[in-house]
Short mmCIF file of C-alpha atoms in Angstrom, two decimals:
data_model
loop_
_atom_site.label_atom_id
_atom_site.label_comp_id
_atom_site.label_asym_id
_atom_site.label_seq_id
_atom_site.Cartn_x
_atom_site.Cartn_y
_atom_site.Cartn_z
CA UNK A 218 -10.29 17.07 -9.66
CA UNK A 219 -11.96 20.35 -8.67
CA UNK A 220 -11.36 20.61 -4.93
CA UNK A 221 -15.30 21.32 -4.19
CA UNK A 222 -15.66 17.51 -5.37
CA UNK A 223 -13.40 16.16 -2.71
CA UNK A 224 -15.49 14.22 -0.01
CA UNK A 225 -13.68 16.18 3.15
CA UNK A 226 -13.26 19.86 1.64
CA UNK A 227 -13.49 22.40 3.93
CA UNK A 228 -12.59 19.75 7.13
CA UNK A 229 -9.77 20.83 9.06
CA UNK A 230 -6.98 18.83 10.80
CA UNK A 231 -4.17 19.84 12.96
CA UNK A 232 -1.73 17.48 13.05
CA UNK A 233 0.44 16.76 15.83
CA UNK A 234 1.56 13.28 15.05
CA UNK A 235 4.73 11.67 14.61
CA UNK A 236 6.43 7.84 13.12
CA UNK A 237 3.89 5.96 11.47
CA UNK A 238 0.14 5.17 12.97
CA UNK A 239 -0.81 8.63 13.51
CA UNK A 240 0.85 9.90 10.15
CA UNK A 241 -0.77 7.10 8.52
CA UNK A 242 -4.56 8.42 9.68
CA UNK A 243 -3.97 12.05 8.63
CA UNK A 244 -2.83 10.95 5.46
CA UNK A 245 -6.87 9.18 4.72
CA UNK A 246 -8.03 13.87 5.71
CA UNK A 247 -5.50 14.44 3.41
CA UNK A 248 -6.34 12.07 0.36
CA UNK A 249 -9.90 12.69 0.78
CA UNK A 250 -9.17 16.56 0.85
CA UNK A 251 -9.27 17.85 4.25
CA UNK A 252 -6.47 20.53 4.73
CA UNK A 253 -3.86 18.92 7.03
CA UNK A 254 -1.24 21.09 8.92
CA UNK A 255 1.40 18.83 10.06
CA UNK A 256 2.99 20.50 12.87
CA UNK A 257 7.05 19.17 14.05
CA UNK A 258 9.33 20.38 16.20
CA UNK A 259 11.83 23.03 14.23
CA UNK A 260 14.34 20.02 13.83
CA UNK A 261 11.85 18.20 12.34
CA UNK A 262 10.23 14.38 13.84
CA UNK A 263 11.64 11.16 13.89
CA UNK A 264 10.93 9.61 10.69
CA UNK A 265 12.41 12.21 8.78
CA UNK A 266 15.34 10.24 9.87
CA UNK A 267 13.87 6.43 9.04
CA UNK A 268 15.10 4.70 6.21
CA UNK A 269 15.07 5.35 3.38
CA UNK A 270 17.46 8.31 2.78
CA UNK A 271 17.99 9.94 -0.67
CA UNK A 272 22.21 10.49 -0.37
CA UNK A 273 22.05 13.84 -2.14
CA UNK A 274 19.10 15.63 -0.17
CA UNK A 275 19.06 13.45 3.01
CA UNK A 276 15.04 13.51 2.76
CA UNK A 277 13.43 10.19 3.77
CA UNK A 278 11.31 8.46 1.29
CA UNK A 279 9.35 6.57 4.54
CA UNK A 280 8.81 10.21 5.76
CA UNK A 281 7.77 11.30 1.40
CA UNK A 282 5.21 8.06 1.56
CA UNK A 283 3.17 9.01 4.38
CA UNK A 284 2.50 12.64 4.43
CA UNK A 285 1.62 13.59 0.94
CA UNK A 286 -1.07 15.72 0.94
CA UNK A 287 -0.05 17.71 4.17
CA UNK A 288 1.15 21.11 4.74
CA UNK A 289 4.02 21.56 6.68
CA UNK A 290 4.76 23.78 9.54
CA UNK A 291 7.43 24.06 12.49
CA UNK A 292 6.38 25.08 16.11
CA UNK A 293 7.91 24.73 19.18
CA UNK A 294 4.96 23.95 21.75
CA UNK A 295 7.39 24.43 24.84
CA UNK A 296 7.69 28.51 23.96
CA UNK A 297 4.85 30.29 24.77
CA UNK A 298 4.91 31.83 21.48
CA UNK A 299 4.37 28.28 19.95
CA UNK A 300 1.88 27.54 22.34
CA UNK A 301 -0.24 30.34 21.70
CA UNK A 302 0.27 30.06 17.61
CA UNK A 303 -0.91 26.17 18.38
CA UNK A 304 -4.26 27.59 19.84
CA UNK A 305 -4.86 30.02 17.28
CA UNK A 306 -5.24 27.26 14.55
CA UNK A 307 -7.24 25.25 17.08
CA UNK A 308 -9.90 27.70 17.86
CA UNK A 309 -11.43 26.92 14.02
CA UNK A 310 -9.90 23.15 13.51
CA UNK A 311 -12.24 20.51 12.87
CA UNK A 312 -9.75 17.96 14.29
CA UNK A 313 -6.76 17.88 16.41
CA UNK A 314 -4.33 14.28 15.82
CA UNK A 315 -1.64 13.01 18.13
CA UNK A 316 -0.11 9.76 19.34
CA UNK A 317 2.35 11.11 22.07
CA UNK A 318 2.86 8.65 24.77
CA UNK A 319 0.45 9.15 27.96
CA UNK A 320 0.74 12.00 30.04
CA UNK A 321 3.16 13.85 27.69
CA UNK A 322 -0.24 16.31 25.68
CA UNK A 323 -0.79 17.02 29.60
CA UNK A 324 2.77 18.76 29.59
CA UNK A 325 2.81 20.26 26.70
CA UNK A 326 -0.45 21.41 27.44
CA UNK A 327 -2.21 20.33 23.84
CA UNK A 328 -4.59 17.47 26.20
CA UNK A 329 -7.95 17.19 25.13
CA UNK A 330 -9.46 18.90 28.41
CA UNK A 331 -7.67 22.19 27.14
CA UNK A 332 -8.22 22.08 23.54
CA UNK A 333 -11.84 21.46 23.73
CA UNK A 334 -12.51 24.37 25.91
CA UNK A 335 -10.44 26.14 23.63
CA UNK A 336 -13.13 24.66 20.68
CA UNK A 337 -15.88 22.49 21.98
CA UNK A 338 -16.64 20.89 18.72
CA UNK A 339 -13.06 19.69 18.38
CA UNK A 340 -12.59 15.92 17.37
CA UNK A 341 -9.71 15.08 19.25
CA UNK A 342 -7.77 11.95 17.96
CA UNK A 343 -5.85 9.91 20.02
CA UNK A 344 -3.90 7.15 18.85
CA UNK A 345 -1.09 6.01 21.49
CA UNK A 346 0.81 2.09 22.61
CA UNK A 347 -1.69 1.93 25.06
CA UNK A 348 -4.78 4.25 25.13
CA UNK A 349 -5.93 6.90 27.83
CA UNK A 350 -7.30 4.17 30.37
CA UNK A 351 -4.50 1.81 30.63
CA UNK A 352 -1.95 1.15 33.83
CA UNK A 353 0.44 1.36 31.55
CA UNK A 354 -0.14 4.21 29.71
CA UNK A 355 3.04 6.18 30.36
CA UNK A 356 4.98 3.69 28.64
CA UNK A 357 6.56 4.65 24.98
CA UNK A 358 5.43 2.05 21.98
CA UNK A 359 6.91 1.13 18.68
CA UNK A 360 4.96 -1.40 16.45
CA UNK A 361 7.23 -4.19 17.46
CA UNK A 362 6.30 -4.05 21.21
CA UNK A 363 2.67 -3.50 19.97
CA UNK A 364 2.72 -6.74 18.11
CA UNK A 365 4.48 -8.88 21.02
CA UNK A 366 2.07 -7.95 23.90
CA UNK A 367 -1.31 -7.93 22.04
CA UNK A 368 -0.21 -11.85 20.94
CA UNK A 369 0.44 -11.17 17.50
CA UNK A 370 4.20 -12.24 17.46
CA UNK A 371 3.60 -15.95 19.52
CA UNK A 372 0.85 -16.55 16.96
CA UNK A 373 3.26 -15.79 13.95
CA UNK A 374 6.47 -18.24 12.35
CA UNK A 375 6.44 -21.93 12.88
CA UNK A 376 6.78 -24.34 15.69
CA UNK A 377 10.38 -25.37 15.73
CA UNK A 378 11.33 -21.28 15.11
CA UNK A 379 11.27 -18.47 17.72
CA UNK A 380 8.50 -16.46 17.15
CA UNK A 381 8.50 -13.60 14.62
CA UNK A 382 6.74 -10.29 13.87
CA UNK A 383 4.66 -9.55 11.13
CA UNK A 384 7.05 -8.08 8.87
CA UNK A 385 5.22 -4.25 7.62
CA UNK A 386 4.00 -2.47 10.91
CA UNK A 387 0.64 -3.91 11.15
CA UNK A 388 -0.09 -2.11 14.73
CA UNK A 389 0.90 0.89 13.02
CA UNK A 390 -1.19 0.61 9.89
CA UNK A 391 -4.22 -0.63 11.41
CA UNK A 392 -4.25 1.73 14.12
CA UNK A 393 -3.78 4.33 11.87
CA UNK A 394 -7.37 3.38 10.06
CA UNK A 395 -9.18 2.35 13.77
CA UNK A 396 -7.86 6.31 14.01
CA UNK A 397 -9.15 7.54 11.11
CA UNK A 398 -12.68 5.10 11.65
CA UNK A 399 -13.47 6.46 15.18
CA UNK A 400 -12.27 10.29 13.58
CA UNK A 401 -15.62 9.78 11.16
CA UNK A 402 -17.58 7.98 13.26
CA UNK A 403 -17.00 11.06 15.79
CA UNK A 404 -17.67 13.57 12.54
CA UNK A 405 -21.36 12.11 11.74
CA UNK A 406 -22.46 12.43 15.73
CA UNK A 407 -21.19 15.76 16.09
CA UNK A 408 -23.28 16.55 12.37
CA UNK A 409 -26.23 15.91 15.13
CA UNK A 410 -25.01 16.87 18.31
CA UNK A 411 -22.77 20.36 17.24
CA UNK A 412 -20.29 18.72 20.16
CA UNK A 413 -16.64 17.10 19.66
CA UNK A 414 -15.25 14.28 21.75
CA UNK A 415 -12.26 12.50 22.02
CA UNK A 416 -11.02 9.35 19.80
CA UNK A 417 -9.02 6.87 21.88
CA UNK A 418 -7.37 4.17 19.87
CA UNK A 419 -4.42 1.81 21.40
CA UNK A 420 -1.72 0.02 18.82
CA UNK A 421 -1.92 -2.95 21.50
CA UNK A 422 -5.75 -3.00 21.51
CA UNK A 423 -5.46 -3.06 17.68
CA UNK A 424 -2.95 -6.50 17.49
CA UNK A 425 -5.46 -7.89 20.18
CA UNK A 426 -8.45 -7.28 17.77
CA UNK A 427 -6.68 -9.05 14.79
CA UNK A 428 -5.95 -12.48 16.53
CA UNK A 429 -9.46 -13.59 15.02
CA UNK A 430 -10.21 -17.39 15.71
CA UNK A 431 -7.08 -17.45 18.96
CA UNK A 432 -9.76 -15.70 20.72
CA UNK A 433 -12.66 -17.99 20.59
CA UNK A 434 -9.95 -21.40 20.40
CA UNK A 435 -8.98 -19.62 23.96
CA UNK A 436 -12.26 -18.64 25.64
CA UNK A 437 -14.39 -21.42 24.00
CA UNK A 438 -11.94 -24.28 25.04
CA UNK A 439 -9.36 -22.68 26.91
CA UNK A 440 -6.40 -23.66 24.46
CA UNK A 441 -3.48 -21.59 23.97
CA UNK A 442 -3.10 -21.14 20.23
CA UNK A 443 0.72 -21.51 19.03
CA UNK A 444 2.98 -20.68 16.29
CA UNK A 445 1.31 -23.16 13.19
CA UNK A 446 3.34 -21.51 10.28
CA UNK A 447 1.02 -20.87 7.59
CA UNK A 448 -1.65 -23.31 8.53
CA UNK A 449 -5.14 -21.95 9.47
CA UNK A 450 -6.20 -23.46 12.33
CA UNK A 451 -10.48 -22.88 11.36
CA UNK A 452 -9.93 -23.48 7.34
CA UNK A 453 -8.00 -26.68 5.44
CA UNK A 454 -6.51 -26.72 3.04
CA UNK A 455 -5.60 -23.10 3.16
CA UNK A 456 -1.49 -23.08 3.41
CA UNK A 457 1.54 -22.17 1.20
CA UNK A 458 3.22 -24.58 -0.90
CA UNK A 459 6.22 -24.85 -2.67
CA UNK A 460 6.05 -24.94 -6.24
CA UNK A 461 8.62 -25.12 -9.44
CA UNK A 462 9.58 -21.64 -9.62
CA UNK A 463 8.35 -20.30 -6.35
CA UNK A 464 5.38 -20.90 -3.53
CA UNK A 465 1.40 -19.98 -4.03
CA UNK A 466 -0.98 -19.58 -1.57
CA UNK A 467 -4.42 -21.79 -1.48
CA UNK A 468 -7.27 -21.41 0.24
CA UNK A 469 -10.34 -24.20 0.17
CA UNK A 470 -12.64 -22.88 2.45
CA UNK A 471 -15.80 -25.09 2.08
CA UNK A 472 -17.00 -28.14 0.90
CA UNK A 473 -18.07 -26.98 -2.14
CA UNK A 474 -14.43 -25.89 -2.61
CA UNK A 475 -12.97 -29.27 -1.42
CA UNK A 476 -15.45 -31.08 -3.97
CA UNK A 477 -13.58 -28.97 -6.57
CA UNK A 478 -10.45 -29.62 -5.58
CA UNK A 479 -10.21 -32.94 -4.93
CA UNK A 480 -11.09 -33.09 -8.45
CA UNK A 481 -9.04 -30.99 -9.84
CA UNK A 482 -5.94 -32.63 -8.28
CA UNK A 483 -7.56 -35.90 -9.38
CA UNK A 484 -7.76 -37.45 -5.56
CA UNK A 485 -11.57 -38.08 -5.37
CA UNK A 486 -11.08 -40.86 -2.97
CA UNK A 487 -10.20 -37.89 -0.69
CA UNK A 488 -13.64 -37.18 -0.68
CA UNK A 489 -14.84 -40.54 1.01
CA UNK A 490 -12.24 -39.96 3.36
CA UNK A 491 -13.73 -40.02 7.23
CA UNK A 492 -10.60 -38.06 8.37
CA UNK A 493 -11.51 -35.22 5.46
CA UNK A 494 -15.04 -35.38 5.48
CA UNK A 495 -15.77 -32.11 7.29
CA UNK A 496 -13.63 -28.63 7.66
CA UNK A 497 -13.25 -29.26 11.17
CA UNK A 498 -11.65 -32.55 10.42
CA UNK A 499 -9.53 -31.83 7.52
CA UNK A 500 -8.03 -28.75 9.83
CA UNK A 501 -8.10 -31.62 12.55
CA UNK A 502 -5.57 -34.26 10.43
CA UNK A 503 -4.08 -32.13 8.13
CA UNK A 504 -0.52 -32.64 8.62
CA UNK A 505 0.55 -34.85 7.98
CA UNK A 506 -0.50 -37.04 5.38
CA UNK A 507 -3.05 -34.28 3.47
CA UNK A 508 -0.26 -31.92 3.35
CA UNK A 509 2.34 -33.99 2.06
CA UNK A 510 0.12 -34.99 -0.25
CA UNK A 511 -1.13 -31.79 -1.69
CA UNK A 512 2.98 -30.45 -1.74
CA UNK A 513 3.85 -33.12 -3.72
CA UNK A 514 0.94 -32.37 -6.40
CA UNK A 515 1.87 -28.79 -6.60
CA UNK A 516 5.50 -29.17 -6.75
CA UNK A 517 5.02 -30.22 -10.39
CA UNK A 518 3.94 -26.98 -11.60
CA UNK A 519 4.73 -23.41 -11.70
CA UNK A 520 2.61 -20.32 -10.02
CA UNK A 521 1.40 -19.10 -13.58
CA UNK A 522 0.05 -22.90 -14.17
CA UNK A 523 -1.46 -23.13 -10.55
CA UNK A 524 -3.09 -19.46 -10.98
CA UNK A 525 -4.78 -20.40 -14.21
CA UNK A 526 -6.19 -24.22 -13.09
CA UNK A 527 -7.24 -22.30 -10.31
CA UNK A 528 -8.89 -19.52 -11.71
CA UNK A 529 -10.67 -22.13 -13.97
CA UNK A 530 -12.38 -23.74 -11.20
CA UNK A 531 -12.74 -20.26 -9.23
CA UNK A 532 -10.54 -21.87 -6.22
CA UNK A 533 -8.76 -18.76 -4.04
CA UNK A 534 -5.26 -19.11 -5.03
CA UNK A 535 -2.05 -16.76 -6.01
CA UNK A 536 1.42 -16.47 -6.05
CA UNK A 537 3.46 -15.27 -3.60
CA UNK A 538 4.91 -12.05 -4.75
CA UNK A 539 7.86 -10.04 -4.11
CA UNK A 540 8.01 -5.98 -3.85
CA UNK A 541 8.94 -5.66 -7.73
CA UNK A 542 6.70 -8.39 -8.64
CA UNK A 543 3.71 -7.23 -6.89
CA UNK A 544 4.66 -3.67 -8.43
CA UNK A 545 4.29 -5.12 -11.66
CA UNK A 546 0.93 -6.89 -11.45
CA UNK A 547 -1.71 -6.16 -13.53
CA UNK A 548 -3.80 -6.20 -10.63
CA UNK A 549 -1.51 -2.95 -8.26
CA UNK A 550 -1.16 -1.23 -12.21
CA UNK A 551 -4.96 -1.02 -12.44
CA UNK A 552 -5.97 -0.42 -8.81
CA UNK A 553 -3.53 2.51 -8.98
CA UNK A 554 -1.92 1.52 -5.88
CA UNK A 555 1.60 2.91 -7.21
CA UNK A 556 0.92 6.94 -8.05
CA UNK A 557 2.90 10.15 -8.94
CA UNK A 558 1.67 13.19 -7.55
CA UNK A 559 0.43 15.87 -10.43
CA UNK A 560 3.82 18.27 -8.89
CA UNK A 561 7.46 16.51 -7.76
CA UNK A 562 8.72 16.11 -4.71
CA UNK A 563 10.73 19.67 -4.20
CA UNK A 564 13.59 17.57 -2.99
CA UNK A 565 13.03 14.14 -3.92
CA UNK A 566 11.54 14.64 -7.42
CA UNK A 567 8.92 12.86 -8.92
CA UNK A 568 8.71 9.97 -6.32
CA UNK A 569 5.38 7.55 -6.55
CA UNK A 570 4.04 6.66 -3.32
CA UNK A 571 0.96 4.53 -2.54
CA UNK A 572 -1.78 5.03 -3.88
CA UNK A 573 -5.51 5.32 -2.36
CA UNK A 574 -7.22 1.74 -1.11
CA UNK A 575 -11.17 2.88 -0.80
CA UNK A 576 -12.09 3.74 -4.21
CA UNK A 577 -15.39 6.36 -3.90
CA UNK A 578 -17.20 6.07 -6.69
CA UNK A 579 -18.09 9.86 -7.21
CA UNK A 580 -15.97 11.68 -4.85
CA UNK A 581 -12.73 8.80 -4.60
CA UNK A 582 -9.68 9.94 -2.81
CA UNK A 583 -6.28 11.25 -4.23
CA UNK A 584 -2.82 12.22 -4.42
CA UNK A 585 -2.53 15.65 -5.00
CA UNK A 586 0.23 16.68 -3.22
CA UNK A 587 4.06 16.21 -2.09
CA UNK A 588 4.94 15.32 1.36
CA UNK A 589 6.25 19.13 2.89
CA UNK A 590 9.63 19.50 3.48
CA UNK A 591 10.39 20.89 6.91
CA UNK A 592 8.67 23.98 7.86
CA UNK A 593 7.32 24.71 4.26
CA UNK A 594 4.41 26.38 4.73
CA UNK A 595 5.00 28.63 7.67
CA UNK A 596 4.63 31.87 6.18
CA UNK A 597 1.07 30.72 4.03
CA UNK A 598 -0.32 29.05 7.45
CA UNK A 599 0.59 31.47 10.11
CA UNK A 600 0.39 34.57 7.28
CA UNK A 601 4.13 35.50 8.14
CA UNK A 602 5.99 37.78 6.33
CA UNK A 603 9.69 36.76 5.28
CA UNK A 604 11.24 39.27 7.97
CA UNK A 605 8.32 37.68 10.88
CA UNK A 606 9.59 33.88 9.78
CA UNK A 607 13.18 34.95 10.12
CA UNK A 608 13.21 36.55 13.38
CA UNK A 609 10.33 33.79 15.15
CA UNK A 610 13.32 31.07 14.28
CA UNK A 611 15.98 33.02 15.41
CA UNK A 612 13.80 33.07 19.09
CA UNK A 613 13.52 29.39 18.42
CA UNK A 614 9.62 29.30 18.02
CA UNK A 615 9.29 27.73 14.58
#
C-alpha cells in the first residue's frame, strides 16, 4: 500500500515503553502508519528476554509479535548525551509513550511537565499499574497484580477452586487500546485546539472497567459477586458444556432464543416452566436441574454437529478451540489475523505475527514491517555516521 494511503502518515511517536501494554498501543501508530521510534536502554528492555526464545539467535518471538512496524533505537536517558538526543526527537514528535512506574519519567527527566514545554502540542501517553493520581502510584505492576486488585481474578475459576487469572494479559492488552483510545481522542482536540495534553491510563482501572454486571450486582444490591465458573450471572443458558469430542460454548440470551432452543433440544415443556419463564429466573435456578439437563443433551454430539444445529436456528454457539485449532479456522484464515510481513525477520526469518483487528475500509491497517533488532536504526534516526555510532557506544550513550 502506498504509504500516503495509510490513515496516520506523517504522525510521529516516540516510544519509550517497555513489556507489553505500552508496546501493545504503539504497535495500533505503527500498523496504521505512524513512524514509531522505539527507544531501549543499550542492553535492550525486558521482553527481549520473555519467552519465547529462538535457540540459534536468542531473539524473542513475544518481543518479534509486538513491535513490528517500529524502528529501533538505543539511548541511554541517564547520560546527558542521551538526554539531550531524547529532546531533539521530541521537539517535532507528535506523541511521546511510556508506562514507567510513578515518579520514575520525573528522574529521568522525560515527565510530561518537561516534554511539553519542550513541544506544547505533544500528546503525552501514559499508561502505568496505577495512573498519575493514585496513593499508590510508586508501586511497580505486572498484569497479574493488575488483574488481582481490580477484582478480575476473585471473579474468575469456579467455586470449590482458588481463584485464577485470566490466562493472556488482559490488563495488558486492554490497557494498551484504552492507551491508544485516549492517544486519538487527544489527536482530534488538539486538530481544534493546536495544544497537547497528557493521556493517563491505569492497568488496574482497566480490570475494574471489565467486571461488567459485578458492578451493578454490588452497588444495586450490595452482593459480593464470586467465582461462578463459566456461568453468567445476567444471561441463562449461556455456559460451556462438555461434548463427545470436546466442550462448546452457548449462549441463549433472550426469550426469543430460549423459544428456539427449547425446541431444538426438543424440551418444550421447559417453556411452561415457572422456574424458566423469565431470564432473570432461568439465571436464578439454573443449576441445578437446567444444567444437568442441557449437559446431558449435548453430551451426545460432537462440536461440528452442535455448530451446525446451531447455526441452523442462528443460536450463538462454538467450539472451544485450541491455539492450532483456532489458527486453522476458516474464520482467523480470512480475517487475516495470522500475517507475514512483506520482508523477514533479520534474525528470526519470516515469522507471522498477529494480524490487524479494526479492518478500515479504505485506509485499513497493516503489517509492513519486522520488529527492530536492538539498536537498528541508530544511524538512519539520529543521521550518524558509522565512525559517530561507534564512538557514542563506546561512551555508553546508545
Amino acid at each position: 500500500m502506498p504509504n500516503n494511503h495509510k490513515p496516520l502518515n506523517g504522525i510521529k511517536v516516540i516510544d519509550l515503553t517497555t513489556a507489553l501494554s505500552g508496546p501493545f498501543c504503539t504497535m495500533f501508530f505503527g500498523d496504521y502508519g505512524a513512524e514509531v521510534i522505539k527507544i531501549e536502554t543499550p542492553d535492550g528492555e525486558q521482553c527481549r528476554t520473555w519467552g519465547p526464545i529462538d535457540e540459534k539467535t536468542g531473539e524473542s518471538g513475544f518481543f518479534a509479535n509486538y513491535n513490528r512496524n517500529k524502528k529501533g533505537v538505543t539511548l541511554n536517558l541517564k547520560t546527558e548525551k542521551g538526554l539531550n538526543m531524547l529532546y531533539e526527537l521530541v521537539k517535532d514528535a507528535d506523541f511521546l509513550c511510556e508506562n514507567f512506574k510513578g515518579g520514575v519519567t520525573q528522574k529521568l527527566k522525560v515527565d510530561y511537565e518537561t516534554i511539553q514545554k519542550i513541544n506544547p502540542r505533544i500528546i503525552y501517553v501514559s499508561g502505568s499499574g496505577f495512573g498519575q493520581t493514585s496513593p499508590i502510584g510508586h508501586r511497580p505492576c505486572y498484569d497479574i497484580v493488575a488483574q488481582s486488585m481490580g477484582g478480575m481474578v476473585n471473579l474468575t475459576g469456579f467455586k470449590e477452586t482458588d481463584p485464577v487469572k485470566v490466562g493472556p494479559s488482559v490488563a495488558d492488552h486492554v490497557s494498551g487500546i484504552y492507551q491508544f483510545v485516549g492517544a486519538m481522542v487527544a489527536l482530534y482536540e488538539r486538530e481544534k485546539t493546536g495544544v497537547g495534553q497528557m493521556v493517563d491510563v491505569s492497568m488496574v482501572d482497566t480490570i475494574f472497567s471489565l467486571l461488567e454486571n459485578a458492578i451493578p450486582h454490588y452497588v444495586m444490591h450490595g452482593v459480593v459477586p464470586e467465582r461462578n465458573g463459566n456461568v453468567d450471572p445476567s444471561i441463562c443458558p449461556f455456559d460451556i458444556y462438555p461434548c463427545r469430542d470436546g466442550f462448546v460454548a452457548l449462549g441463549v440470551g433472550n426469550d426469543r432464543l430460549w423459544e428456539k432452543f427449547c425446541k431444538l433440544i426438543g424440551h418444550t415443556e421447559l417453556l411452561e416452566d415457572p422456574r424458566y419463564k423469565t431470564n432473570d429466573l432461568r439465571c436464578k435456578n439454573y443449576i441445578p436441574d437446567l444444567q444437568d439437563l442441557i449437559r446431558g443433551w449435548v453430551r451426545q454430539y460432537t462440536k461440528k454437529e452442535l455448530e451446525a444445529m446451531m447455526d441452523e436456528v442462528a443460536i450463538p454457539c462454538g467450539p472451544v478451540l485450541n491455539m492450532k485449532e483456532a489458527i486453522e479456522h476458516p474464520h482467523i484464515k480470512a480475517r487475516e489475523m495470522l500475517v507475514h510481513t512483506p520482508m523477514p525477520h533479520p534474525l528470526l526469518g519470516d515469522m507471522p505475527v498477529q494480524g490487524v483487528v479494526a479492518k478500515l475500509s479504505k485506509t485499513p491497517g497493516g503489517v509492513y514491517t519486522p520488529a527492530p533488532t536492538l539498536g537498528q536504526h541508530n544511524r538512519e534516526v539520529f543521521g550518524l555516521t558509522p565512525e559517530q555510532e561507534t564512538a557514542l557506544r563506546a561512551e555508553g550513550v546508545i
